[in-house]
């Protein structure tokens, strides 16, 4: 580990789950939406916006929707037919049905709706500015790439990026699914004046600061697995996107929660005169979110109040460590940096004050973590089946993943589609994510999801079969 200070970019909450893949696609492709605007303005694109958002005008932003309407519907239908999409229904009816089918989850009280990013053209039917509604949203794609890189076991540059892996998966989907290929071709011809055009592939360069046994290493391994041809061919297109969003949401939310826990663990070691090295500190970080049995009371299972307090307080701790590292560094490695921290009495006093001070303001980080992990809509046609946390009343949030989440995460513990593993391997993967469910509760959830095989009293030897 090179440095105690990780220098992760500051995040903002992602308004819709599809925004994660769109952020990666935006790093991989250029498009021309054919919208004329002033030089000082930038384009904020959404597949669909509510009436207020679509009419909003600012000196900095031009808002644009790509969902075909009016004459655009007719053109979309013509392009579908030209691309080989055969149907006996009227062209307008067909184009309207397809336009509705590719619309993503509608967030409660949300202003925008994204297209389901099954292909490059659908992923780029919106852009990060349009989904965030701001000129300069945080670089979500860059954050995901940073997390992907620190989870890698490569010791130096020259490896594919997370976006590169997604592009390969999306291109393979186009190659093996003629319906998806037709929709992608029609969308490209209708939504854009030119594009998507592949940018020059970016290699992940520089010496890697690998952080093993964390949400980052889980993300790196599982993302490569999910983007492989085997999983692309095994999963239906919509399910693959849902699983990909699940992986990205977990990596994002739990990655930042791990950062909070890391700075807290470092601070307590420095203040307490500990002698642990970076590796020992990494291994000593406990669960990121307590995951109690479903039979426990709601107040016992709640993670919202304690987690929010830790996240809000973390800004003070992180700032003290960052400022000290900038003033005193550079150091040869994190071990040397830790030793220097422990010798600085003034710095130890600052960390003590930061840990005991009021929680402060760090709402952006809390909202980013919370919304990544939270089930957006529990029921109805726009239900979010892949959230990890579930609201219970206004005050409480509890770990309560649905069967779809369990099926996805458990299946990705298997070596590939149609293969099996056991609960012991899944427990290892969940520990890597910072999650430690009660074994009995986990087995029960696996049985509910239909992926557990064998006797429940076999404990960690219970077999898990991939859902596809």
Coordinates of C-alpha atoms in Angstrom, one line a residue:
X1 CA 0.0 0.0 0.0
X2 CA 1.5 3.3 -1.1
X3 CA -0.2 5.8 1.1
X4 CA -2.6 6.0 4.1
X5 CA -4.5 8.8 2.3
X6 CA -6.4 7.2 -0.6
X7 CA -7.3 10.3 -2.5
X8 CA -10.6 9.0 -3.7
X9 CA -12.7 11.6 -5.6
X10 CA -15.7 13.0 -3.7
X11 CA -19.0 11.5 -4.9
X12 CA -22.6 12.6 -5.3
X13 CA -25.7 10.3 -5.2
X14 CA -26.6 8.7 -8.5
X15 CA -30.3 9.4 -9.3
X16 CA -31.1 6.2 -11.2
X17 CA -29.3 2.8 -11.2
X18 CA -28.7 3.0 -15.0
X19 CA -26.5 6.0 -14.4
X20 CA -23.6 3.7 -13.4
X21 CA -23.3 2.0 -16.7
X22 CA -24.0 5.3 -18.6
X23 CA -21.0 6.8 -16.7
X24 CA -18.7 4.0 -18.0
X25 CA -20.1 4.3 -21.5
X26 CA -19.5 8.0 -21.6
X27 CA -15.8 7.3 -21.0
X28 CA -15.8 4.9 -23.9
X29 CA -17.7 6.6 -26.7
X30 CA -18.3 10.0 -28.3
X31 CA -21.7 10.9 -29.7
X32 CA -23.2 13.9 -31.4
X33 CA -26.8 14.5 -30.3
X34 CA -27.4 17.1 -33.0
X35 CA -28.5 19.8 -30.6
X36 CA -27.4 23.4 -31.3
X37 CA -26.5 25.4 -28.3
X38 CA -24.3 28.4 -27.3
X39 CA -20.6 27.8 -26.8
X40 CA -20.8 28.5 -23.0
X41 CA -23.6 25.9 -22.6
X42 CA -23.2 22.1 -22.3
X43 CA -25.7 19.4 -23.1
X44 CA -27.7 17.6 -20.3
X45 CA -29.3 14.6 -21.9
X46 CA -32.0 12.2 -20.4
X47 CA -34.0 9.5 -22.2
X48 CA -37.1 11.0 -20.6
X49 CA -37.7 14.0 -18.3
X50 CA -40.7 15.3 -16.5
X51 CA -42.3 18.4 -18.0
X52 CA -40.6 20.8 -15.6
X53 CA -37.2 19.4 -16.2
X54 CA -37.5 19.3 -19.9
X55 CA -38.4 22.9 -20.1
X56 CA -35.8 24.2 -17.6
X57 CA -33.4 26.7 -19.2
X58 CA -30.2 27.8 -17.6
X59 CA -27.2 29.8 -19.0
X60 CA -25.0 26.8 -18.5
X61 CA -27.2 23.9 -19.6
X62 CA -29.3 22.8 -22.5
X63 CA -31.7 20.0 -21.7
X64 CA -32.5 17.4 -24.3
X65 CA -34.6 14.2 -24.4
X66 CA -33.8 11.3 -26.6
X67 CA -37.0 9.2 -26.2
X68 CA -38.7 9.4 -29.7
X69 CA -41.9 11.4 -29.9
X70 CA -44.1 12.6 -32.8
X71 CA -42.2 12.3 -36.0
X72 CA -39.4 10.7 -34.1
X73 CA -41.6 7.7 -33.4
X74 CA -42.2 7.2 -37.1
X75 CA -38.5 7.4 -37.8
X76 CA -37.7 5.1 -35.0
X77 CA -40.2 2.5 -36.4
X78 CA -38.6 2.8 -39.9
X79 CA -35.2 2.3 -38.5
X80 CA -36.3 -0.8 -36.5
X81 CA -37.8 -2.2 -39.7
X82 CA -34.6 -1.5 -41.6
X83 CA -32.5 -3.1 -38.9
X84 CA -34.6 -6.3 -39.3
X85 CA -37.1 -5.9 -36.4
X86 CA -40.0 -7.9 -37.8
X87 CA -43.6 -7.3 -36.5
X88 CA -47.1 -7.6 -37.7
X89 CA -48.3 -4.5 -35.8
X90 CA -48.5 -1.0 -37.0
X91 CA -45.1 0.8 -37.2
X92 CA -46.1 3.5 -34.8
X93 CA -47.5 1.0 -32.3
X94 CA -44.3 -1.0 -32.6
X95 CA -42.0 2.0 -32.1
X96 CA -44.0 3.2 -29.2
X97 CA -43.9 -0.3 -27.6
X98 CA -40.1 -0.6 -28.0
X99 CA -39.6 3.0 -26.8
X100 CA -41.5 2.1 -23.6
X101 CA -39.8 -1.3 -23.2
X102 CA -36.3 0.2 -23.1
X103 CA -37.2 2.8 -20.5
X104 CA -35.5 2.2 -17.2
X105 CA -36.6 2.4 -13.6
X106 CA -38.6 5.5 -12.6
X107 CA -37.3 6.7 -9.3
X108 CA -39.9 8.1 -6.8
X109 CA -40.2 11.8 -7.3
X110 CA -37.4 11.6 -9.8
X111 CA -37.1 14.2 -12.6
X112 CA -35.5 12.0 -15.2
X113 CA -35.7 8.4 -16.6
X114 CA -32.9 6.6 -18.3
X115 CA -32.9 4.0 -21.1
X116 CA -31.9 0.6 -20.0
X117 CA -28.2 0.4 -21.0
X118 CA -28.2 -2.9 -22.8
X119 CA -26.2 -1.6 -25.7
X120 CA -23.9 1.4 -26.4
X121 CA -26.6 3.4 -28.0
X122 CA -29.1 2.8 -25.2
X123 CA -26.4 3.6 -22.5
X124 CA -25.7 6.9 -24.3
X125 CA -29.4 7.8 -24.6
X126 CA -28.6 9.9 -21.5
X127 CA -25.4 11.5 -20.2
X128 CA -24.2 12.1 -16.6
X129 CA -25.1 15.8 -16.8
X130 CA -28.7 15.0 -17.8
X131 CA -29.1 12.4 -15.0
X132 CA -27.6 14.7 -12.4
X133 CA -29.2 17.9 -13.7
X134 CA -26.0 19.9 -13.2
X135 CA -23.2 21.2 -15.4
X136 CA -20.3 19.6 -13.5
X137 CA -21.4 16.4 -11.7
X138 CA -18.7 14.3 -10.0
X139 CA -16.9 12.0 -12.5
X140 CA -18.8 8.8 -11.6
X141 CA -17.0 6.9 -14.4
X142 CA -13.6 8.0 -13.0
X143 CA -14.6 6.9 -9.5
X144 CA -15.6 3.5 -10.8
X145 CA -12.3 3.2 -12.7
X146 CA -10.4 4.2 -9.6
X147 CA -12.2 1.6 -7.5
X148 CA -11.6 -1.0 -10.2
X149 CA -7.9 -0.3 -10.4
X150 CA -7.2 -0.5 -6.6
X151 CA -9.0 -3.8 -6.6
X152 CA -6.6 -5.3 -9.2
X153 CA -3.8 -7.6 -8.4
X154 CA -1.7 -6.2 -11.3
X155 CA 1.4 -4.5 -10.0
X156 CA 1.7 -2.1 -12.9
X157 CA -0.2 -0.5 -15.8
X158 CA -1.3 -2.0 -19.1
X159 CA -4.6 -3.6 -18.1
X160 CA -8.1 -3.1 -19.4
X161 CA -10.3 -0.6 -17.7
X162 CA -13.8 -1.3 -16.3
X163 CA -15.2 0.6 -19.2
X164 CA -13.2 -1.6 -21.7
X165 CA -14.7 -4.7 -20.1
X166 CA -18.2 -3.3 -20.4
X167 CA -17.7 -2.4 -24.1
X168 CA -16.5 -5.9 -24.8
X169 CA -19.7 -7.3 -23.1
X170 CA -22.0 -4.9 -24.9
X171 CA -20.4 -5.7 -28.3
X172 CA -20.7 -9.4 -27.6
X173 CA -24.4 -8.9 -26.8
X174 CA -24.9 -7.2 -30.1
X175 CA -23.2 -10.0 -31.9
X176 CA -25.3 -12.8 -30.4
X177 CA -28.7 -11.2 -30.0
X178 CA -30.3 -10.0 -33.3
X179 CA -33.2 -8.3 -31.5
X180 CA -30.9 -6.3 -29.3
X181 CA -28.7 -5.5 -32.3
X182 CA -31.7 -4.2 -34.2
X183 CA -32.8 -2.0 -31.3
X184 CA -29.2 -0.7 -30.9
X185 CA -28.9 0.2 -34.6
X186 CA -32.3 1.9 -34.7
X187 CA -31.5 3.9 -31.5
X188 CA -28.2 5.0 -32.9
X189 CA -29.8 6.2 -36.1
X190 CA -32.6 8.0 -34.3
X191 CA -31.1 9.4 -31.0
X192 CA -27.9 10.8 -32.5
X193 CA -26.7 12.8 -35.4
X194 CA -23.5 10.8 -35.3
X195 CA -22.2 8.0 -33.0
X196 CA -21.6 6.2 -30.9
X197 CA -17.9 6.4 -32.0
X198 CA -15.4 4.4 -29.9
X199 CA -12.8 6.5 -28.2
X200 CA -9.3 5.4 -28.2
X201 CA -9.1 2.7 -25.5
X202 CA -7.6 3.8 -22.3
X203 CA -5.2 1.5 -20.5
X204 CA -5.1 1.7 -16.7
X205 CA -1.6 3.1 -16.2
X206 CA 0.7 3.5 -13.3
X207 CA 1.7 1.4 -10.3
X208 CA -1.4 -0.1 -8.8
X209 CA -2.1 0.5 -5.1
X210 CA -3.8 -2.9 -4.6
X211 CA -6.1 -3.2 -1.6
X212 CA -7.0 -6.9 -1.2
X213 CA -9.9 -8.3 0.8
X214 CA -12.1 -5.3 0.3
X215 CA -15.1 -4.2 -1.8
X216 CA -12.6 -3.1 -4.5
X217 CA -11.0 -6.5 -5.0
X218 CA -14.5 -8.1 -5.1
X219 CA -15.5 -5.5 -7.7
X220 CA -12.5 -6.1 -9.9
X221 CA -12.8 -9.9 -9.9
X222 CA -16.6 -10.0 -10.2
X223 CA -16.8 -7.3 -12.9
X224 CA -14.4 -9.2 -15.2
X225 CA -16.4 -12.4 -14.6
X226 CA -19.8 -10.8 -15.4
X227 CA -18.4 -9.1 -18.5
X228 CA -17.2 -12.4 -19.9
X229 CA -18.8 -13.9 -23.0
X230 CA -20.1 -16.9 -20.9
X231 CA -22.2 -14.7 -18.6
X232 CA -23.3 -12.4 -21.5
X233 CA -24.7 -15.4 -23.4
X234 CA -26.2 -17.0 -20.3
X235 CA -28.2 -14.0 -19.0
X236 CA -31.1 -12.3 -20.8
X237 CA -30.1 -8.7 -21.8
X238 CA -32.2 -7.0 -19.2
X239 CA -31.1 -9.4 -16.4
X240 CA -27.5 -8.8 -17.3
X241 CA -27.9 -5.1 -16.9
X242 CA -29.6 -5.5 -13.6
X243 CA -26.8 -7.7 -12.3
X244 CA -24.2 -5.3 -13.7
X245 CA -25.9 -2.4 -11.9
X246 CA -26.0 -4.5 -8.7
X247 CA -22.2 -5.0 -8.9
X248 CA -21.6 -1.3 -9.6
X249 CA -23.9 -0.1 -6.8
X250 CA -22.3 -2.4 -4.3
X251 CA -18.8 -1.4 -5.3
X252 CA -19.7 2.3 -5.1
X253 CA -21.6 2.3 -1.9
X254 CA -19.6 -0.2 0.1
X255 CA -16.3 1.2 -1.4
X256 CA -17.0 4.6 0.1
X257 CA -18.2 3.0 3.3
X258 CA -14.9 1.1 3.5
X259 CA -13.0 4.4 3.1
X260 CA -14.9 5.7 6.1
X261 CA -14.0 2.7 8.1
X262 CA -10.3 2.8 7.0
X263 CA -9.7 6.4 8.1
X264 CA -11.4 5.7 11.4
X265 CA -9.3 2.6 12.0
X266 CA -6.1 4.4 11.1
X267 CA -7.0 7.3 13.4
X268 CA -7.7 5.1 16.4
X269 CA -4.4 3.2 15.9
X270 CA -2.4 6.4 15.6
X271 CA -4.1 7.9 18.7
X272 CA -3.8 4.8 20.7
X273 CA -0.1 4.2 20.0
X274 CA -0.7 1.1 18.0
X275 CA 2.1 -0.7 16.2
X276 CA 0.1 -2.3 13.4
X277 CA 1.3 -2.0 9.8
X278 CA -1.1 -1.2 6.9
X279 CA -1.8 -4.8 6.2
X280 CA -2.7 -5.6 9.7
X281 CA -5.0 -2.5 9.8
X282 CA -6.7 -3.6 6.6
X283 CA -7.4 -7.1 8.0
X284 CA -8.8 -5.6 11.3
X285 CA -11.6 -3.6 9.7
X286 CA -14.8 -5.1 10.8
X287 CA -18.2 -5.4 9.1
X288 CA -19.2 -2.2 7.2
X289 CA -22.9 -2.8 7.8
X290 CA -24.2 -5.1 10.6
X291 CA -26.5 -7.7 9.0
X292 CA -28.8 -9.2 11.7
X293 CA -31.3 -12.0 11.3
X294 CA -34.8 -11.1 10.0
X295 CA -36.3 -12.3 13.3
X296 CA -34.5 -9.5 15.2
X297 CA -36.3 -6.3 16.1
X298 CA -36.2 -3.4 13.6
X299 CA -34.2 -1.2 16.0
X300 CA -31.6 -4.0 16.3
X301 CA -31.3 -4.4 12.5
X302 CA -31.3 -0.7 11.8
X303 CA -28.1 0.6 10.3
X304 CA -29.1 4.1 9.2
X305 CA -28.5 6.2 12.3
X306 CA -25.1 4.7 13.3
X307 CA -23.8 4.6 9.7
X308 CA -24.9 8.2 8.9
X309 CA -23.2 9.4 12.0
X310 CA -19.9 7.7 11.1
X311 CA -20.1 9.0 7.5
X312 CA -20.8 12.6 8.5
X313 CA -18.0 12.5 11.0
X314 CA -15.5 11.0 8.5
X315 CA -15.0 14.2 6.6
X316 CA -13.2 15.8 9.6
X317 CA -11.0 12.7 10.0
X318 CA -10.2 12.4 6.3
X319 CA -9.4 16.2 6.0
X320 CA -6.9 16.0 8.9
X321 CA -5.1 13.0 7.3
X322 CA -5.1 14.5 3.9
X323 CA -3.7 17.9 5.1
X324 CA -1.0 16.2 7.2
X325 CA 0.1 13.9 4.3
X326 CA 0.3 16.9 1.9
X327 CA 2.4 18.8 4.4
X328 CA 4.7 16.0 5.7
X329 CA 5.0 13.7 2.7
X330 CA 6.0 12.1 0.5
X331 CA 6.8 8.8 2.2
X332 CA 8.3 5.7 0.7
X333 CA 5.1 3.7 1.6
X334 CA 2.1 3.6 3.9
X335 CA 4.1 1.9 6.7
X336 CA 6.6 4.7 6.9
X337 CA 3.8 7.2 6.8
X338 CA 2.0 5.5 9.7
X339 CA 5.2 5.5 11.8
X340 CA 5.6 9.3 11.2
X341 CA 2.0 9.9 12.2
X342 CA 2.5 8.1 15.5
X343 CA 5.5 10.3 16.3
X344 CA 3.6 13.6 15.7
X345 CA 1.9 14.5 19.0
X346 CA 0.2 17.5 17.5
X347 CA -1.3 15.4 14.7
X348 CA -2.5 12.8 17.2
X349 CA -4.3 15.6 19.1
X350 CA -5.9 16.8 15.9
X351 CA -7.2 13.3 15.2
X352 CA -8.6 13.0 18.7
X353 CA -10.5 16.2 18.2
X354 CA -11.8 15.1 14.8
X355 CA -13.1 11.8 16.2
X356 CA -14.8 13.4 19.1
X357 CA -16.1 16.5 17.3
X358 CA -19.8 16.9 16.2
X359 CA -20.6 15.0 13.1
X360 CA -20.2 18.0 10.8
X361 CA -21.5 18.2 7.3
X362 CA -20.8 15.5 4.7
X363 CA -24.3 15.0 3.3
X364 CA -23.1 14.3 -0.3
X365 CA -21.1 11.3 0.8
X366 CA -23.9 10.0 3.0
X367 CA -26.5 10.4 0.2
X368 CA -24.1 8.7 -2.3
X369 CA -23.7 5.7 -0.1
X370 CA -27.3 5.5 1.0
X371 CA -28.9 5.8 -2.4
X372 CA -26.5 3.3 -4.0
X373 CA -27.5 0.6 -1.5
X374 CA -31.1 1.5 -0.8
X375 CA -34.0 -0.1 -2.6
X376 CA -35.5 2.8 -4.6
X377 CA -39.1 1.5 -5.1
X378 CA -40.3 -1.6 -3.2
X379 CA -43.3 -2.5 -5.2
X380 CA -45.1 -1.7 -8.5
X381 CA -44.0 -1.7 -12.1
X382 CA -40.9 0.4 -11.2
X383 CA -39.8 -1.7 -8.3
X384 CA -36.1 -1.9 -7.6
X385 CA -35.4 -5.6 -7.0
X386 CA -31.6 -5.2 -6.5
X387 CA -31.2 -2.9 -3.5
X388 CA -29.5 -4.1 -0.4
X389 CA -31.0 -1.9 2.2
X390 CA -34.7 -1.4 2.7
X391 CA -36.5 1.5 4.4
X392 CA -38.7 0.6 7.4
X393 CA -40.7 3.7 8.3
X394 CA -39.0 7.1 8.2
X395 CA -36.2 6.4 10.6
X396 CA -34.9 2.9 9.9
X397 CA -33.0 1.2 7.1
X398 CA -32.2 -2.5 7.4
X399 CA -30.2 -5.0 5.3
X400 CA -33.0 -6.8 3.5
X401 CA -32.0 -7.8 0.0
X402 CA -34.6 -9.4 -2.2
X403 CA -34.4 -12.7 -3.9
X404 CA -33.1 -11.2 -7.1
X405 CA -30.1 -9.6 -5.2
X406 CA -29.4 -12.9 -3.5
X407 CA -29.6 -14.8 -6.8
X408 CA -27.2 -12.4 -8.5
X409 CA -24.6 -12.1 -5.8
X410 CA -24.7 -15.9 -5.0
X411 CA -24.5 -16.8 -8.7
X412 CA -21.4 -14.6 -9.2
X413 CA -19.7 -16.5 -6.5
X414 CA -19.8 -19.5 -8.8
X415 CA -17.1 -20.0 -11.4
X416 CA -19.5 -19.5 -14.3
X417 CA -23.0 -20.1 -15.6
X418 CA -24.4 -23.5 -14.9
X419 CA -21.8 -24.2 -12.2
X420 CA -22.1 -24.5 -8.4
X421 CA -20.3 -23.5 -5.3
X422 CA -21.1 -23.6 -1.6
X423 CA -22.2 -21.2 1.1
X424 CA -18.6 -21.1 2.5
X425 CA -17.4 -19.4 -0.7
X426 CA -20.3 -17.0 -0.7
X427 CA -19.5 -16.1 2.9
X428 CA -15.9 -15.3 1.9
X429 CA -17.2 -13.1 -0.9
X430 CA -19.6 -11.3 1.4
X431 CA -16.8 -10.7 3.9
X432 CA -14.8 -9.2 1.2
X433 CA -17.6 -6.8 0.7
X434 CA -17.7 -6.0 4.4
X435 CA -20.9 -8.0 5.0
X436 CA -21.3 -10.7 7.6
X437 CA -24.8 -12.1 7.7
X438 CA -25.9 -14.7 10.2
X439 CA -25.4 -18.1 8.6
X440 CA -28.9 -19.3 9.2
X441 CA -30.4 -16.2 7.8
X442 CA -28.2 -16.3 4.7
X443 CA -29.1 -20.0 4.0
X444 CA -32.8 -19.2 4.4
X445 CA -32.5 -16.3 1.9
X446 CA -30.7 -18.6 -0.5
X447 CA -33.5 -21.1 -0.3
X448 CA -36.1 -18.4 -0.9
X449 CA -34.1 -17.4 -4.0
X450 CA -34.1 -21.0 -5.2
X451 CA -30.3 -21.2 -5.6
X452 CA -29.5 -23.3 -2.4
X453 CA -29.4 -27.1 -2.7
X454 CA -29.1 -29.6 0.1
X455 CA -29.9 -29.7 3.8
X456 CA -30.1 -26.4 5.6
X457 CA -28.2 -28.1 8.6
X458 CA -25.2 -28.6 6.4
X459 CA -24.2 -25.0 7.3
X460 CA -21.4 -23.7 5.0
X461 CA -21.4 -26.9 2.9
X462 CA -24.9 -26.1 1.5
X463 CA -24.5 -26.1 -2.3
X464 CA -25.3 -23.1 -4.4
X465 CA -26.2 -23.4 -8.0
X466 CA -26.0 -20.5 -10.4
X467 CA -29.4 -19.1 -11.2
X468 CA -28.5 -19.3 -15.0

